[in-house]
PDB file of C-alpha atoms in Angstrom:
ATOM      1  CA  UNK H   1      98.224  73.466 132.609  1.00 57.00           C
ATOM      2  CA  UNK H   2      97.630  74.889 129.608  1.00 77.00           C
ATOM      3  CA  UNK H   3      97.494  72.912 125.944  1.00 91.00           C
ATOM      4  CA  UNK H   4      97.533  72.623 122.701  1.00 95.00           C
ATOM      5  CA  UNK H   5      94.687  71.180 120.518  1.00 96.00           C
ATOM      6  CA  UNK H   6      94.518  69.439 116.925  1.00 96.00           C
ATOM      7  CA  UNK H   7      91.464  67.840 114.530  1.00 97.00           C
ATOM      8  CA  UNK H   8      91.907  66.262 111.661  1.00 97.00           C
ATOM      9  CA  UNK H   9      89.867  64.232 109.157  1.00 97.00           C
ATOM     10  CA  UNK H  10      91.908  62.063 107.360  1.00 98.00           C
ATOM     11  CA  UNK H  11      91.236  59.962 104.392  1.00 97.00           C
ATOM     12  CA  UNK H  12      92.014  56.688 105.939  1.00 98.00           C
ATOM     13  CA  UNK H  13      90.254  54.080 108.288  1.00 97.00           C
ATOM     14  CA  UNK H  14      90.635  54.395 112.236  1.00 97.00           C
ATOM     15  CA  UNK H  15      92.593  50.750 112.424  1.00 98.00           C
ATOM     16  CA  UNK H  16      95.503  52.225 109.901  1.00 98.00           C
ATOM     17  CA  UNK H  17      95.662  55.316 111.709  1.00 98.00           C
ATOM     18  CA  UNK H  18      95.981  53.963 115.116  1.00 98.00           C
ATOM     19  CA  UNK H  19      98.662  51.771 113.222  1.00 98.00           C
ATOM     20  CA  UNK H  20     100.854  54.740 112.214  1.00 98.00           C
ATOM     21  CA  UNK H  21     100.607  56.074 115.628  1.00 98.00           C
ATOM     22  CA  UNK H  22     102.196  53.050 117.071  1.00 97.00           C
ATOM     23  CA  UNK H  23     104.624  51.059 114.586  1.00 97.00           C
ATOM     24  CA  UNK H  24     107.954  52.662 114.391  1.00 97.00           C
ATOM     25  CA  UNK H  25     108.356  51.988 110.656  1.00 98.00           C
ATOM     26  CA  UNK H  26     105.497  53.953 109.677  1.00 98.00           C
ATOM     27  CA  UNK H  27     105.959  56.536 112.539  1.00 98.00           C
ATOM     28  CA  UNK H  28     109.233  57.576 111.304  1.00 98.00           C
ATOM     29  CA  UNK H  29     107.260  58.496 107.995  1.00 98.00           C
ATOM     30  CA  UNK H  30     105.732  61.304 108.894  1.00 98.00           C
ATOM     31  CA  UNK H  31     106.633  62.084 112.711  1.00 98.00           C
ATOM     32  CA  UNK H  32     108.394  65.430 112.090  1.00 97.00           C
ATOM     33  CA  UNK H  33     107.208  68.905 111.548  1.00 95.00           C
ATOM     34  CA  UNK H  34     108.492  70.057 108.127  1.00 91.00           C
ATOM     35  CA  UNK H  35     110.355  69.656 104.710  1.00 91.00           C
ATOM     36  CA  UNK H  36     113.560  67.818 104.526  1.00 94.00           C
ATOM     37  CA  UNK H  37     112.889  66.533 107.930  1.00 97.00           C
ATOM     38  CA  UNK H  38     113.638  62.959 108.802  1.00 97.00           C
ATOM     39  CA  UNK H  39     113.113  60.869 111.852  1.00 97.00           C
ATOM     40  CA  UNK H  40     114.230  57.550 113.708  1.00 98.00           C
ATOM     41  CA  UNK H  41     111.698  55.860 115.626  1.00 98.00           C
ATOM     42  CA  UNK H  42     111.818  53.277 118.704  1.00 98.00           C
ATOM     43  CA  UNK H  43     108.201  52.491 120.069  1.00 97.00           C
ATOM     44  CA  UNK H  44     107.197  49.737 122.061  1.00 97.00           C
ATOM     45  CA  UNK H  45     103.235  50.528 122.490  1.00 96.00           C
ATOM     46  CA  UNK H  46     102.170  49.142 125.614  1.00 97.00           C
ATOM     47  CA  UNK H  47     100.955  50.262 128.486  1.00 98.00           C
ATOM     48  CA  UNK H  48     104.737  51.516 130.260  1.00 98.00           C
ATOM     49  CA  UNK H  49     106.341  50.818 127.253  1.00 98.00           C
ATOM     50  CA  UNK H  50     108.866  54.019 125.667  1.00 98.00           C
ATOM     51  CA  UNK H  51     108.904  55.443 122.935  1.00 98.00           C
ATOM     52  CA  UNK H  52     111.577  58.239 121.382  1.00 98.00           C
ATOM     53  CA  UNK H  53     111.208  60.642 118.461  1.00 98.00           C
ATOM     54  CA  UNK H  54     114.852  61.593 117.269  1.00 98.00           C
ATOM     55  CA  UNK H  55     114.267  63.743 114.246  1.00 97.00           C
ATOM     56  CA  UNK H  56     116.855  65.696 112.472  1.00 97.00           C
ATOM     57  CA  UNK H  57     115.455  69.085 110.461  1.00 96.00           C
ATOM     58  CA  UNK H  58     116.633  69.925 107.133  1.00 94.00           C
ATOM     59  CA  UNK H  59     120.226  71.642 108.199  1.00 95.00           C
ATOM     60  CA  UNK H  60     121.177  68.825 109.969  1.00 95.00           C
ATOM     61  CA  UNK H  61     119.956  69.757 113.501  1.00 95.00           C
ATOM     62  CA  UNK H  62     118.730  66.964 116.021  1.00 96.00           C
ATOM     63  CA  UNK H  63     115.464  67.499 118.026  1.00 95.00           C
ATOM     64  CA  UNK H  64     114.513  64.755 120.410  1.00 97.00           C
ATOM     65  CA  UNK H  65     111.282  63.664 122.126  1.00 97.00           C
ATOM     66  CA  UNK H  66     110.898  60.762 124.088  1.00 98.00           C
ATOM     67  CA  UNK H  67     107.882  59.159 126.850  1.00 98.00           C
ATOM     68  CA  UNK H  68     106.136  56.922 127.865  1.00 98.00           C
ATOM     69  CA  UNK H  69     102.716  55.175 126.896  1.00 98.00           C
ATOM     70  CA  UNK H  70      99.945  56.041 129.852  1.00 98.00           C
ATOM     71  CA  UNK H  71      96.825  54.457 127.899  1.00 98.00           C
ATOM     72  CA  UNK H  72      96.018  52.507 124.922  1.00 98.00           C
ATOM     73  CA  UNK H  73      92.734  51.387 123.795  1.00 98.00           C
ATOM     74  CA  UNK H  74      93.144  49.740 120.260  1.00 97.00           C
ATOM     75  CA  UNK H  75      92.333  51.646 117.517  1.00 97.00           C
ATOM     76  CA  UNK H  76      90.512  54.216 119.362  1.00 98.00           C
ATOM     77  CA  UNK H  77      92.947  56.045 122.061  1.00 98.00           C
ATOM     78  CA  UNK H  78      96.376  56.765 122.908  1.00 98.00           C
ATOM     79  CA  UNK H  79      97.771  58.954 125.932  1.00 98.00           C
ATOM     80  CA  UNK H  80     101.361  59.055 126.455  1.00 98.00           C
ATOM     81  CA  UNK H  81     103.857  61.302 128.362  1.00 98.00           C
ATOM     82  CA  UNK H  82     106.349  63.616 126.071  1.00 98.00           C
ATOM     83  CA  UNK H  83     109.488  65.304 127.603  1.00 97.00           C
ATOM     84  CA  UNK H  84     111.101  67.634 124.622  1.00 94.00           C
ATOM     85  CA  UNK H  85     114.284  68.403 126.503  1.00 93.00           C
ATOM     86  CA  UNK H  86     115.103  71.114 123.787  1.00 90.00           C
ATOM     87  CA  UNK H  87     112.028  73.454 125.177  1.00 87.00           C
ATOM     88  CA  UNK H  88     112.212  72.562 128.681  1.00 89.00           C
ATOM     89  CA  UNK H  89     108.924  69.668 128.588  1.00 94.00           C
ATOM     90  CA  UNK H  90     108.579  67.120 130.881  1.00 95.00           C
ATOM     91  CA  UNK H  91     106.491  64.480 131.018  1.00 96.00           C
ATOM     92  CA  UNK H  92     103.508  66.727 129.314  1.00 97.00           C
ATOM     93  CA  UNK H  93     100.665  64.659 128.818  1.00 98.00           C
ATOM     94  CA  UNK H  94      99.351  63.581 124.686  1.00 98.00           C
ATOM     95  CA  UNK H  95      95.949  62.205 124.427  1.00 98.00           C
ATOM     96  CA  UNK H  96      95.133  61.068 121.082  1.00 98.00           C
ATOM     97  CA  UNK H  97      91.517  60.141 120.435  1.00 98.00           C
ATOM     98  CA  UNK H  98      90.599  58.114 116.815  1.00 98.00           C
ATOM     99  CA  UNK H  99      86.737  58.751 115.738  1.00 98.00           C
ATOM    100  CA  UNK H 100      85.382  56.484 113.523  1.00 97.00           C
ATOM    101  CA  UNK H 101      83.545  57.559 110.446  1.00 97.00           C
ATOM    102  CA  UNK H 102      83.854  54.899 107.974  1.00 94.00           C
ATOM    103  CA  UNK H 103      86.223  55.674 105.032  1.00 96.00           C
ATOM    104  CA  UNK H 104      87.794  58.504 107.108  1.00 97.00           C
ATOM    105  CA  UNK H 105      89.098  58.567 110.997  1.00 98.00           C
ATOM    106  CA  UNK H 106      88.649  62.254 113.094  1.00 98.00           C
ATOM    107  CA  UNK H 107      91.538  62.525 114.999  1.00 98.00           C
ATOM    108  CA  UNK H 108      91.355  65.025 117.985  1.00 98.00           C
ATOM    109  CA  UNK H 109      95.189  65.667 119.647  1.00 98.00           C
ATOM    110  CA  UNK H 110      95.478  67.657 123.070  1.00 98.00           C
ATOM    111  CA  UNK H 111      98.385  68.040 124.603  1.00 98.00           C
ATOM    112  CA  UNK H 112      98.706  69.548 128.144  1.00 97.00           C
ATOM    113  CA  UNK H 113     101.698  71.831 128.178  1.00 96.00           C
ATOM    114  CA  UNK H 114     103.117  75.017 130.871  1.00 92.00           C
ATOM    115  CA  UNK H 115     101.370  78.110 130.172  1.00 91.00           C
ATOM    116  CA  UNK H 116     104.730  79.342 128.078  1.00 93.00           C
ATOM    117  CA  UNK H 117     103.672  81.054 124.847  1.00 93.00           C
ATOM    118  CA  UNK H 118     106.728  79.913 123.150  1.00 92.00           C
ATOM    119  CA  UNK H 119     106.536  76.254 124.099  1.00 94.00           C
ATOM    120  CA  UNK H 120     102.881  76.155 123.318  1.00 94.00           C
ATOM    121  CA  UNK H 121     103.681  78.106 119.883  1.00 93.00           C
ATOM    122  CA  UNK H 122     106.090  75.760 118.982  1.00 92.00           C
ATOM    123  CA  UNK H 123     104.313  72.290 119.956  1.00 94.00           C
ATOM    124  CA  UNK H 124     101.278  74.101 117.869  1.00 95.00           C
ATOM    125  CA  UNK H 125     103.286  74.036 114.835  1.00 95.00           C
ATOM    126  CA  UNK H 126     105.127  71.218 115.599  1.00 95.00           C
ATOM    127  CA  UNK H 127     101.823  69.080 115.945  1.00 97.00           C
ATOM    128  CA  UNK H 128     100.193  70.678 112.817  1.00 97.00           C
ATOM    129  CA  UNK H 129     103.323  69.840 110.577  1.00 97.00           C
ATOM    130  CA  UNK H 130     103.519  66.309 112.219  1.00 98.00           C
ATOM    131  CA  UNK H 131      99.892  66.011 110.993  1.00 98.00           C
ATOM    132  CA  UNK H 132      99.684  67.201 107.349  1.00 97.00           C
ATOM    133  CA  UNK H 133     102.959  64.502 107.099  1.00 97.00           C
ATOM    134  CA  UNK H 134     100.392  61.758 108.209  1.00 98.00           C
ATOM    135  CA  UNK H 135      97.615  63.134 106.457  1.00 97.00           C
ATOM    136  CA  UNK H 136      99.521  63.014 103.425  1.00 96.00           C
ATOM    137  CA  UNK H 137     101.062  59.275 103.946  1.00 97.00           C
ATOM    138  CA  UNK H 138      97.835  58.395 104.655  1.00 96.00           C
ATOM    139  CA  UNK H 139      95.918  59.745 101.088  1.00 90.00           C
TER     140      UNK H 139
END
């Protein structure tokens, strides 16, 4: 398997970013990769609980990811499976990881995905426009 990986500092305590990683309200704020995105969220965050990502891009277009949660360790760690049917993903494994440093949370995403240049491509920019959305809600 091959991945993708993502670290961010954002401005915001580790117990409110573990909280937009896992309440569908404030998921669906930023859970999409670009401008005039939008997104409908259904998460039920417990261990074997689902979760689905239906997001529709700017002309209109529906993209939908979906899993299951694997691991979660409040405030500090989620992993969860993520099938993107659009590029051919099953059940590729997301571990997010929540550092504490006070005033601001690290936040180190890897995602284990086939060793596909054009699926990794996309997740990479998929996962860095996902982030700058939260990073933004968050400041």
């Amino acid at each position: 398997m091959d991945g993708v990986s993502v670290r961010r500092f954002l401005q915001a305590r580790r117990a409110l970013v573990f909280e937009a990683w896992t309440r569908p309200d404030l998921m669906a704020r930023w859970f999409f990769p670009g401008d005039g995105w939008t997104a409908a969220v259904t998460s039920d965050p417990k261990v074997g609980g689902r979760y689905e990502v239906a997001m529709r891009d700017a002309a209109g277009g529906r993209h939908t990811q979906f899993g299951e949660y694997r691991e979660i360790v409040p405030v500090s760690r989620l992993v969860f499976t993520w099938s993107c049917p659009e590029l051919g993903v099953v059940d590729s494994v997301v571990t997010v990881d929540l550092i504490d440093h006070g005033q601001r949370t690290e936040l180190l995403l890897t995602h284990e995905l086939p060793p596909d240049p054009k699926i990794r491509r996309g997740h990479e920019e998929g996962w860095e426009g996902c982030l700058g959305n939260l990073e933004k809600m968050l400041s």
